[in-house]
mmCIF file of C-alpha atoms in Angstrom:
data_model
loop_
_atom_site.group_PDB
_atom_site.id
_atom_site.type_symbol
_atom_site.label_atom_id
_atom_site.label_comp_id
_atom_site.label_asym_id
_atom_site.label_seq_id
_atom_site.Cartn_x
_atom_site.Cartn_y
_atom_site.Cartn_z
ATOM 1 C CA MET G 68 127.745 96.819 100.294
ATOM 2 C CA PHE G 69 126.357 97.443 96.832
ATOM 3 C CA HIS G 70 123.600 95.028 97.628
ATOM 4 C CA GLN G 71 122.594 97.039 100.719
ATOM 5 C CA ILE G 72 122.581 100.325 98.832
ATOM 6 C CA MET G 73 120.262 98.724 96.280
ATOM 7 C CA ASN G 74 117.936 97.484 98.960
ATOM 8 C CA ILE G 75 117.716 100.981 100.392
ATOM 9 C CA ILE G 76 117.016 102.465 96.991
ATOM 10 C CA SER G 77 114.272 100.000 96.157
ATOM 11 C CA LEU G 78 112.697 100.445 99.586
ATOM 12 C CA TRP G 79 112.765 104.240 99.533
ATOM 13 C CA THR G 80 111.889 105.150 95.931
ATOM 14 C CA LEU G 81 108.153 104.768 96.325
ATOM 15 C CA PRO G 82 107.756 106.534 99.716
ATOM 16 C CA LEU G 83 109.906 109.448 98.512
ATOM 17 C CA ILE G 84 107.863 109.876 95.346
ATOM 18 C CA LEU G 85 104.660 109.934 97.407
ATOM 19 C CA ILE G 86 106.092 112.518 99.798
ATOM 20 C CA LEU G 87 107.269 114.635 96.861
ATOM 21 C CA ILE G 88 103.861 114.600 95.150
ATOM 22 C CA LEU G 89 101.882 115.296 98.317
ATOM 23 C CA THR G 90 104.201 117.994 99.681
ATOM 24 C CA LEU G 91 104.323 119.821 96.375
ATOM 25 C CA GLY G 92 100.538 119.552 96.191
ATOM 26 C CA LEU G 93 100.135 121.004 99.672
ATOM 27 C CA VAL G 94 102.540 123.869 98.923
ATOM 28 C CA LYS G 95 100.668 124.680 95.728
ATOM 29 C CA LYS G 96 97.377 124.580 97.701
ATOM 30 C CA VAL G 97 95.907 121.675 95.739
ATOM 31 C CA PRO G 98 92.889 120.204 97.618
ATOM 32 C CA LEU G 99 94.654 116.843 98.041
ATOM 33 C CA TYR G 100 91.861 114.595 99.197
ATOM 34 C CA GLU G 101 89.348 115.954 96.722
ATOM 35 C CA VAL G 102 91.683 115.690 93.726
ATOM 36 C CA PHE G 103 92.912 112.238 94.737
ATOM 37 C CA THR G 104 89.444 110.730 95.025
ATOM 38 C CA ASP G 105 88.384 112.457 91.838
ATOM 39 C CA GLY G 106 91.279 110.851 89.938
ATOM 40 C CA ALA G 107 90.826 107.490 91.641
ATOM 41 C CA LYS G 108 87.237 107.250 90.387
ATOM 42 C CA GLU G 109 88.590 106.292 86.985
ATOM 43 C CA GLY G 110 90.268 103.166 88.352
ATOM 44 C CA PHE G 111 87.204 100.939 88.264
ATOM 45 C CA LYS G 112 86.130 102.065 84.820
ATOM 46 C CA VAL G 113 89.547 101.456 83.291
ATOM 47 C CA ALA G 114 89.839 97.994 84.864
ATOM 48 C CA VAL G 115 86.415 96.954 83.550
ATOM 49 C CA ASN G 116 87.160 98.412 80.110
ATOM 50 C CA ILE G 117 90.195 96.191 79.598
ATOM 51 C CA ILE G 118 88.402 92.909 80.402
ATOM 52 C CA PRO G 119 87.284 92.059 76.833
ATOM 53 C CA TYR G 120 90.802 92.669 75.488
ATOM 54 C CA LEU G 121 92.386 90.658 78.294
ATOM 55 C CA VAL G 122 89.990 87.753 77.758
ATOM 56 C CA ALA G 123 90.821 87.592 74.033
ATOM 57 C CA ILE G 124 94.560 87.602 74.578
ATOM 58 C CA ILE G 125 94.865 85.652 77.822
ATOM 59 C CA VAL G 126 92.503 82.849 76.671
ATOM 60 C CA GLY G 127 94.408 82.596 73.368
ATOM 61 C CA ILE G 128 97.727 82.399 75.197
ATOM 62 C CA SER G 129 96.433 79.911 77.800
ATOM 63 C CA MET G 130 95.228 77.607 75.021
ATOM 64 C CA PHE G 131 98.542 78.003 73.208
ATOM 65 C CA ARG G 132 100.510 77.062 76.326
ATOM 66 C CA ALA G 133 98.257 74.093 77.123
ATOM 67 C CA SER G 134 98.585 72.652 73.615
ATOM 68 C CA GLY G 135 102.149 71.494 74.127
ATOM 69 C CA ILE G 136 103.322 73.488 71.107
ATOM 70 C CA ILE G 137 105.935 75.423 73.113
ATOM 71 C CA GLU G 138 107.658 72.156 74.039
ATOM 72 C CA ALA G 139 107.535 71.098 70.383
ATOM 73 C CA ILE G 140 109.132 74.378 69.231
ATOM 74 C CA GLY G 141 111.700 73.966 71.990
ATOM 75 C CA GLN G 142 112.692 70.518 70.703
ATOM 76 C CA LEU G 143 113.069 71.889 67.190
ATOM 77 C CA LEU G 144 115.317 74.713 68.388
ATOM 78 C CA THR G 145 117.480 72.671 70.785
ATOM 79 C CA PRO G 146 120.102 71.465 68.242
ATOM 80 C CA LEU G 147 120.497 74.954 66.783
ATOM 81 C CA LEU G 148 120.783 76.755 70.126
ATOM 82 C CA SER G 149 123.183 74.251 71.718
ATOM 83 C CA HIS G 150 125.844 75.811 69.458
ATOM 84 C CA PHE G 151 125.458 79.009 71.466
ATOM 85 C CA ASN G 152 125.684 77.419 74.936
ATOM 86 C CA VAL G 153 121.911 77.644 75.359
ATOM 87 C CA SER G 154 120.532 74.582 77.129
ATOM 88 C CA ALA G 155 117.098 73.155 76.394
ATOM 89 C CA ASP G 156 115.800 74.405 79.781
ATOM 90 C CA VAL G 157 116.101 78.045 78.743
ATOM 91 C CA ILE G 158 114.185 77.740 75.465
ATOM 92 C CA PRO G 159 110.695 77.825 77.052
ATOM 93 C CA ILE G 160 111.630 81.141 78.661
ATOM 94 C CA MET G 161 112.543 82.612 75.287
ATOM 95 C CA ILE G 162 109.150 81.731 73.900
ATOM 96 C CA VAL G 163 107.032 82.374 76.969
ATOM 97 C CA ARG G 164 108.459 85.687 78.156
ATOM 98 C CA SER G 165 106.575 87.703 75.547
ATOM 99 C CA LEU G 166 103.344 85.827 76.312
ATOM 100 C CA SER G 167 103.072 85.584 80.097
ATOM 101 C CA GLY G 168 105.141 87.214 82.805
ATOM 102 C CA SER G 169 104.082 84.853 85.587
ATOM 103 C CA ALA G 170 104.815 81.813 83.414
ATOM 104 C CA ALA G 171 108.280 83.095 82.543
ATOM 105 C CA LEU G 172 109.010 83.741 86.222
ATOM 106 C CA GLY G 173 107.726 80.234 87.053
ATOM 107 C CA VAL G 174 110.006 78.584 84.488
ATOM 108 C CA PHE G 175 112.883 80.702 85.752
ATOM 109 C CA SER G 176 112.277 79.602 89.354
ATOM 110 C CA ASP G 177 112.261 75.960 88.236
ATOM 111 C CA ILE G 178 115.559 76.392 86.404
ATOM 112 C CA ALA G 179 117.111 78.220 89.340
ATOM 113 C CA HIS G 180 116.104 75.481 91.788
ATOM 114 C CA ASN G 181 117.078 72.602 89.502
ATOM 115 C CA SER G 182 120.342 73.918 88.061
ATOM 116 C CA GLY G 183 121.555 75.645 91.229
ATOM 117 C CA PRO G 184 123.209 78.990 91.808
ATOM 118 C CA ASP G 185 126.472 78.307 89.959
ATOM 119 C CA ALA G 186 125.052 77.102 86.663
ATOM 120 C CA TYR G 187 125.459 79.172 83.521
ATOM 121 C CA THR G 188 121.869 78.268 82.666
ATOM 122 C CA THR G 189 120.582 80.020 85.793
ATOM 123 C CA LYS G 190 122.450 83.200 84.926
ATOM 124 C CA LEU G 191 121.299 83.224 81.313
ATOM 125 C CA ALA G 192 117.696 82.604 82.374
ATOM 126 C CA ALA G 193 117.949 85.387 84.988
ATOM 127 C CA VAL G 194 119.165 87.921 82.403
ATOM 128 C CA MET G 195 116.477 86.883 79.923
ATOM 129 C CA VAL G 196 113.637 87.215 82.428
ATOM 130 C CA GLY G 197 115.002 90.365 84.055
ATOM 131 C CA SER G 198 115.474 92.260 80.811
ATOM 132 C CA SER G 199 111.993 91.941 79.362
ATOM 133 C CA GLU G 200 108.349 92.886 79.780
ATOM 134 C CA THR G 201 105.366 90.803 78.766
ATOM 135 C CA THR G 202 104.640 92.260 75.321
ATOM 136 C CA PHE G 203 101.174 90.703 74.870
ATOM 137 C CA TYR G 204 100.007 91.732 78.333
ATOM 138 C CA ILE G 205 101.109 95.354 77.909
ATOM 139 C CA LEU G 206 99.496 95.394 74.495
ATOM 140 C CA ALA G 207 96.152 94.107 75.770
ATOM 141 C CA VAL G 208 96.067 96.380 78.814
ATOM 142 C CA TYR G 209 97.328 99.636 77.279
ATOM 143 C CA PHE G 210 95.397 99.425 74.027
ATOM 144 C CA GLY G 211 92.397 97.806 75.702
ATOM 145 C CA ALA G 212 92.036 100.681 78.137
ATOM 146 C CA VAL G 213 91.480 103.148 75.270
ATOM 147 C CA GLY G 214 89.588 100.778 72.951
ATOM 148 C CA ILE G 215 92.240 100.349 70.238
ATOM 149 C CA SER G 216 91.658 97.142 68.270
ATOM 150 C CA LYS G 217 93.906 97.798 65.259
ATOM 151 C CA PHE G 218 97.472 97.597 66.491
ATOM 152 C CA ARG G 219 99.177 98.502 63.179
ATOM 153 C CA TYR G 220 102.887 97.774 63.661
ATOM 154 C CA ALA G 221 102.927 97.975 67.476
ATOM 155 C CA LEU G 222 102.958 94.188 68.079
ATOM 156 C CA ILE G 223 105.530 93.442 65.357
ATOM 157 C CA ALA G 224 107.832 96.169 66.686
ATOM 158 C CA GLY G 225 107.461 94.838 70.249
ATOM 159 C CA LEU G 226 108.155 91.232 69.242
ATOM 160 C CA LEU G 227 111.128 92.179 67.049
ATOM 161 C CA ALA G 228 112.623 94.080 69.991
ATOM 162 C CA ASP G 229 111.987 91.017 72.211
ATOM 163 C CA PHE G 230 113.833 88.853 69.697
ATOM 164 C CA ILE G 231 116.777 91.258 69.599
ATOM 165 C CA GLY G 232 116.748 91.170 73.419
ATOM 166 C CA ILE G 233 117.022 87.350 73.391
ATOM 167 C CA VAL G 234 119.946 87.412 70.970
ATOM 168 C CA ALA G 235 121.618 90.142 73.032
ATOM 169 C CA ALA G 236 121.103 88.120 76.256
ATOM 170 C CA ILE G 237 122.796 85.059 74.713
ATOM 171 C CA LEU G 238 125.738 87.109 73.387
ATOM 172 C CA VAL G 239 126.208 89.157 76.568
ATOM 173 C CA CYS G 240 126.041 86.126 78.872
ATOM 174 C CA ASN G 241 128.438 84.159 76.660
ATOM 175 C CA TYR G 242 130.871 87.036 76.977
ATOM 176 C CA MET G 243 130.450 87.877 80.670
ATOM 177 C CA PHE G 244 129.994 84.533 82.414
ATOM 178 C CA MET X 207 95.464 91.127 65.149
ATOM 179 C CA ASN X 208 92.584 89.268 63.468
ATOM 180 C CA TYR X 209 95.054 86.779 62.021
ATOM 181 C CA ILE X 210 96.993 86.415 65.252
ATOM 182 C CA PHE X 211 93.803 85.735 67.182
ATOM 183 C CA TYR X 212 92.715 83.167 64.580
ATOM 184 C CA ILE X 213 96.126 81.482 64.407
ATOM 185 C CA LEU X 214 96.609 81.406 68.188
ATOM 186 C CA ILE X 215 93.358 79.540 68.767
ATOM 187 C CA THR X 216 93.332 77.275 65.689
ATOM 188 C CA ILE X 217 96.949 76.199 66.081
ATOM 189 C CA SER X 218 96.398 75.527 69.773
ATOM 190 C CA ILE X 219 93.477 73.221 68.996
ATOM 191 C CA ILE X 220 95.323 71.437 66.174
ATOM 192 C CA ALA X 221 98.492 71.058 68.269
ATOM 193 C CA GLY X 222 96.329 69.899 71.183
ATOM 194 C CA VAL X 223 94.897 67.113 68.997
ATOM 195 C CA VAL X 224 98.348 66.127 67.702
ATOM 196 C CA ASN X 225 99.912 66.098 71.183
ATOM 197 C CA GLY X 226 96.898 64.402 72.757
ATOM 198 C CA LYS X 227 96.323 67.456 74.951
ATOM 199 C CA LEU X 228 92.935 68.544 73.655
ATOM 200 C CA PRO X 229 91.244 68.316 77.100
ATOM 201 C CA ASP X 230 93.941 70.625 78.506
ATOM 202 C CA VAL X 231 93.400 73.104 75.668
ATOM 203 C CA VAL X 232 89.663 73.154 76.256
ATOM 204 C CA ASN X 233 90.181 73.610 79.992
ATOM 205 C CA ALA X 234 92.527 76.496 79.257
ATOM 206 C CA ILE X 235 89.571 78.474 77.877
ATOM 207 C CA LEU X 236 87.920 78.520 81.271
ATOM 208 C CA THR X 237 91.072 79.121 83.298
ATOM 209 C CA GLY X 238 92.217 81.816 80.843
ATOM 210 C CA ALA X 239 88.891 83.631 80.994
ATOM 211 C CA GLU X 240 88.906 83.481 84.798
ATOM 212 C CA LEU X 241 92.467 84.704 84.926
ATOM 213 C CA SER X 242 91.635 87.715 82.720
ATOM 214 C CA VAL X 243 88.959 88.883 85.112
ATOM 215 C CA LYS X 244 91.233 88.256 88.093
ATOM 216 C CA VAL X 245 93.982 90.333 86.486
ATOM 217 C CA ALA X 246 91.562 93.148 85.678
ATOM 218 C CA PHE X 247 90.030 93.174 89.148
ATOM 219 C CA SER X 248 93.377 93.017 90.887
ATOM 220 C CA LEU X 249 94.206 96.221 88.991
ATOM 221 C CA ILE X 250 91.200 98.208 90.278
ATOM 222 C CA GLY X 251 92.622 99.236 93.644
ATOM 223 C CA ILE X 252 96.156 100.057 92.604
ATOM 224 C CA MET X 253 94.861 101.720 89.441
ATOM 225 C CA ALA X 254 92.587 103.968 91.505
ATOM 226 C CA PHE X 255 95.458 104.802 93.867
ATOM 227 C CA TRP X 256 97.885 105.833 91.135
ATOM 228 C CA LEU X 257 95.330 107.649 89.043
ATOM 229 C CA GLY X 258 94.511 109.669 92.170
ATOM 230 C CA MET X 259 98.178 110.410 92.865
ATOM 231 C CA MET X 260 98.774 111.300 89.218
ATOM 232 C CA LYS X 261 95.957 113.800 89.333
ATOM 233 C CA ILE X 262 97.596 115.534 92.311
ATOM 234 C CA ALA X 263 100.972 115.417 90.533
ATOM 235 C CA LYS X 264 99.338 117.024 87.513
ATOM 236 C CA LYS X 265 97.503 119.715 89.490
ATOM 237 C CA CYS X 266 100.630 120.786 91.379
ATOM 238 C CA GLY X 267 102.653 121.053 88.186
ATOM 239 C CA LEU X 268 105.095 118.216 88.882
ATOM 240 C CA ILE X 269 104.294 116.405 85.672
ATOM 241 C CA LYS X 270 104.864 119.574 83.663
ATOM 242 C CA ILE X 271 108.295 119.971 85.242
ATOM 243 C CA ILE X 272 109.276 116.399 84.380
ATOM 244 C CA ALA X 273 107.930 116.823 80.864
ATOM 245 C CA LYS X 274 110.070 119.922 80.395
ATOM 246 C CA ILE X 275 113.235 118.124 81.543
ATOM 247 C CA ILE X 276 112.891 115.294 79.026
ATOM 248 C CA LYS X 277 111.535 117.478 76.228
ATOM 249 C CA PRO X 278 114.636 117.218 73.984
ATOM 250 C CA ILE X 279 114.193 113.435 73.825
ATOM 251 C CA THR X 280 110.432 113.234 73.564
ATOM 252 C CA LYS X 281 110.341 115.884 70.845
ATOM 253 C CA ARG X 282 112.167 113.473 68.545
ATOM 254 C CA LEU X 283 110.446 110.263 69.627
ATOM 255 C CA PHE X 284 106.915 111.625 69.552
ATOM 256 C CA ASN X 285 107.184 114.143 66.754
ATOM 257 C CA GLU X 286 103.495 113.902 65.887
ATOM 258 C CA ILE X 287 102.070 115.119 69.179
ATOM 259 C CA PRO X 288 102.225 118.761 70.338
ATOM 260 C CA GLU X 289 105.163 119.592 72.613
ATOM 261 C CA ASP X 290 102.983 120.858 75.419
ATOM 262 C CA SER X 291 100.622 117.871 75.391
ATOM 263 C CA PRO X 292 99.909 116.399 78.845
ATOM 264 C CA ALA X 293 100.730 112.993 77.291
ATOM 265 C CA ILE X 294 104.435 113.849 77.363
ATOM 266 C CA GLY X 295 104.457 114.229 81.138
ATOM 267 C CA ASP X 296 102.514 110.983 81.629
ATOM 268 C CA ILE X 297 104.876 109.110 79.316
ATOM 269 C CA ALA X 298 107.838 110.433 81.308
ATOM 270 C CA MET X 299 106.222 109.365 84.594
ATOM 271 C CA SER X 300 105.432 105.923 83.190
ATOM 272 C CA PHE X 301 109.070 105.392 82.230
ATOM 273 C CA SER X 302 110.380 106.616 85.531
ATOM 274 C CA ALA X 303 108.080 104.125 87.270
ATOM 275 C CA ASN X 304 109.238 101.326 84.968
ATOM 276 C CA ALA X 305 112.912 102.151 85.301
ATOM 277 C CA LEU X 306 112.679 102.275 89.095
ATOM 278 C CA GLY X 307 110.947 98.896 89.142
ATOM 279 C CA LEU X 308 107.590 100.239 90.407
ATOM 280 C CA ALA X 309 105.625 97.826 88.243
ATOM 281 C CA ASN X 310 102.429 98.507 90.217
ATOM 282 C CA ALA X 311 102.590 102.182 89.368
ATOM 283 C CA ALA X 312 103.858 101.778 85.799
ATOM 284 C CA THR X 313 100.703 100.119 84.444
ATOM 285 C CA PRO X 314 98.144 102.690 85.663
ATOM 286 C CA ILE X 315 100.373 105.581 84.624
ATOM 287 C CA GLY X 316 101.027 103.963 81.250
ATOM 288 C CA ILE X 317 97.281 103.665 80.705
ATOM 289 C CA LYS X 318 96.892 107.309 81.635
ATOM 290 C CA ALA X 319 99.501 108.210 79.000
ATOM 291 C CA MET X 320 97.634 106.108 76.413
ATOM 292 C CA GLU X 321 94.427 107.988 77.205
ATOM 293 C CA GLU X 322 96.158 111.308 76.564
ATOM 294 C CA LEU X 323 97.579 109.980 73.303
ATOM 295 C CA GLN X 324 94.120 108.741 72.312
ATOM 296 C CA LYS X 325 92.779 112.304 72.560
ATOM 297 C CA GLN X 326 95.068 113.326 69.717
ATOM 298 C CA ASN X 327 94.477 110.193 67.669
ATOM 299 C CA ILE X 328 92.697 110.731 64.333
ATOM 300 C CA ASP X 329 91.277 107.190 64.218
ATOM 301 C CA LYS X 330 90.028 106.042 67.625
ATOM 302 C CA LYS X 331 90.089 102.347 66.653
ATOM 303 C CA SER X 332 93.655 102.164 65.389
ATOM 304 C CA ALA X 333 96.958 102.962 67.073
ATOM 305 C CA SER X 334 98.652 106.232 66.130
ATOM 306 C CA ASN X 335 102.395 106.372 65.500
ATOM 307 C CA ALA X 336 102.929 107.919 68.917
ATOM 308 C CA MET X 337 100.956 105.066 70.532
ATOM 309 C CA CYS X 338 102.965 102.423 68.679
ATOM 310 C CA MET X 339 106.199 104.119 69.775
ATOM 311 C CA PHE X 340 105.054 104.305 73.380
ATOM 312 C CA LEU X 341 103.930 100.674 73.334
ATOM 313 C CA ALA X 342 107.156 99.410 71.748
ATOM 314 C CA MET X 343 109.141 101.295 74.395
ATOM 315 C CA SER X 344 106.973 99.929 77.198
ATOM 316 C CA THR X 345 107.154 96.317 76.035
ATOM 317 C CA ALA X 346 110.940 96.530 75.926
ATOM 318 C CA GLY X 347 110.609 96.917 79.714
ATOM 319 C CA PHE X 348 113.528 99.154 80.539
ATOM 320 C CA GLN X 349 114.373 98.568 84.200
ATOM 321 C CA LEU X 350 117.409 99.605 86.225
ATOM 322 C CA ILE X 351 117.246 96.824 88.822
ATOM 323 C CA PRO X 352 115.500 93.460 88.129
ATOM 324 C CA ALA X 353 114.241 93.105 91.716
ATOM 325 C CA THR X 354 112.034 90.012 91.265
ATOM 326 C CA VAL X 355 114.745 88.020 89.530
ATOM 327 C CA ILE X 356 117.263 88.973 92.204
ATOM 328 C CA SER X 357 114.901 87.822 94.970
ATOM 329 C CA VAL X 358 114.570 84.408 93.288
ATOM 330 C CA LEU X 359 118.388 84.183 93.015
ATOM 331 C CA ILE X 360 118.763 85.037 96.707
ATOM 332 C CA SER X 361 116.230 82.349 97.609
ATOM 333 C CA ILE X 362 118.348 79.623 95.966
ATOM 334 C CA GLY X 363 121.482 80.779 97.763
ATOM 335 C CA TYR X 364 123.110 82.631 94.866
ATOM 336 C CA LYS X 365 126.257 84.160 96.359
ATOM 337 C CA ASN X 366 126.464 87.394 94.431
ATOM 338 C CA PRO X 367 123.053 88.128 92.933
ATOM 339 C CA THR X 368 123.983 91.683 92.023
ATOM 340 C CA GLU X 369 126.356 90.430 89.331
ATOM 341 C CA ILE X 370 123.403 89.911 87.000
ATOM 342 C CA ILE X 371 122.470 93.608 87.158
ATOM 343 C CA ALA X 372 125.118 94.760 84.688
ATOM 344 C CA PRO X 373 124.384 92.180 81.938
ATOM 345 C CA THR X 374 120.629 92.620 82.421
ATOM 346 C CA LEU X 375 120.932 96.386 82.136
ATOM 347 C CA LEU X 376 123.033 96.042 79.003
ATOM 348 C CA VAL X 377 120.534 93.663 77.374
ATOM 349 C CA THR X 378 117.493 95.713 78.339
ATOM 350 C CA THR X 379 119.170 98.860 76.956
ATOM 351 C CA ILE X 380 119.882 97.117 73.657
ATOM 352 C CA ALA X 381 116.278 95.906 73.445
ATOM 353 C CA PHE X 382 114.951 99.361 74.396
ATOM 354 C CA LEU X 383 117.010 101.168 71.733
ATOM 355 C CA SER X 384 116.073 98.531 69.161
ATOM 356 C CA ALA X 385 112.383 99.016 69.979
ATOM 357 C CA ILE X 386 112.685 102.778 69.369
ATOM 358 C CA THR X 387 114.604 102.277 66.122
ATOM 359 C CA ILE X 388 112.196 99.640 64.841
ATOM 360 C CA ALA X 389 109.146 101.804 65.685
ATOM 361 C CA LYS X 390 110.754 104.772 63.890
ATOM 362 C CA ILE X 391 111.436 102.685 60.777
ATOM 363 C CA PHE X 392 107.896 101.263 60.710
ATOM 364 C CA GLN X 393 106.502 104.778 61.147
ATOM 365 C CA LYS X 394 108.060 105.641 57.783
ATOM 366 C CA ILE X 395 107.087 102.506 55.854
ATOM 367 C CA TRP X 396 103.699 101.501 57.326
ATOM 368 C CA ALA X 397 100.490 102.737 55.691
ATOM 369 C CA PRO X 398 99.445 105.956 57.469
ATOM 370 C CA GLN X 399 96.215 106.122 59.478
ATOM 371 C CA LYS X 400 93.078 107.406 57.815
ATOM 372 C CA GLU X 401 90.828 109.801 59.586
ATOM 373 C CA THR X 402 87.568 107.980 60.248
ATOM 374 C CA ILE X 403 84.064 109.145 59.388
ATOM 375 C CA TYR X 404 83.182 108.952 63.060
ATOM 376 C CA ASN X 405 85.865 111.464 63.910
ATOM 377 C CA ASN X 406 85.008 113.707 60.981
ATOM 378 C CA GLU X 407 81.444 113.907 62.171
ATOM 379 C CA LYS X 408 82.573 114.773 65.637
ATOM 380 C CA TYR X 409 84.883 117.382 64.155
ATOM 381 C CA ASN X 410 82.052 118.947 62.183
ATOM 382 C CA GLN X 411 79.983 119.209 65.297
ATOM 383 C CA GLY X 412 82.799 121.189 66.804
ATOM 384 C CA GLY X 413 83.715 118.428 69.213
ATOM 385 C CA GLU X 414 87.089 117.156 70.216
ATOM 386 C CA ILE X 415 89.077 115.595 67.394
#
């Protein structure tokens, strides 16, 4: 039941928002087509603007992932984290989820398929992936679009919050499952 | 960021040598560069669509209404930008999109909000406190329903995939509130921005600050 309600919500949110914007625009006599295309013009420019920032960060992260260092860190952390019911499979997610969203989702799919639906590991991995955004990607795209190259404390704050999220995920899952 | 960039690449090369994965690391340069352009280009269409929609939403006053509703919160979080700034409405829209799981819409709208914040920034190369706050909040990724994760769980035959919603929501809320708190603390202790010569010149010419 709850599941069906959720499906309806996620299916209808977007169409309803569009209807709301367009109807309100029509009522207020906004020239819809003209204003839409005028705003949409920016799309190409913004996308091209972020390329240099994306290249710097995505190449760096791709090299980092290819170097095998994430596995090495994982091995170092395994003994410590096994105290908290965290299996070695989940550790790559903890490291990778701030770096690459698609990679984190890939690791999560692997865990889900290998450990099966009843495993605690699957649940923990699901919560960890579901509760986070890819910090480095957001940073590159948002700041890249406006040409900010000095992040000040933005990255540290984002990563600290990610870390707190990981700890919270471990504690919450230990308690609930 | 200079150090992070340096460390990311140097450590990758060193670790690649140690682990015998140097060819992979070198290959990653090409695949990473290709991926960056793919990501950027895949954004063009959806970015254009949402920037167009946002412009209509702005013209018909919808964004102003939303901004007014959440004013009590944003006033405290973004104390350095004027209350009636268009950035407030964009920030609100970006969070609504994120919370509702409309990831495709959240990125273009988030960029739009950044552009508005940049207009009030005194140093165009460095991030203002408001920008750092907005970024920290965005990276915490507050989301009501983790749709992608649930679809993976359904695909492996997970009996009750909705049971992960509550713990995920709790964790994401904790991370979100931590991000705000951390950004607020850093705002107090981090060296403030300096107004740049470039901006001063612009100011003297009577241009936009």
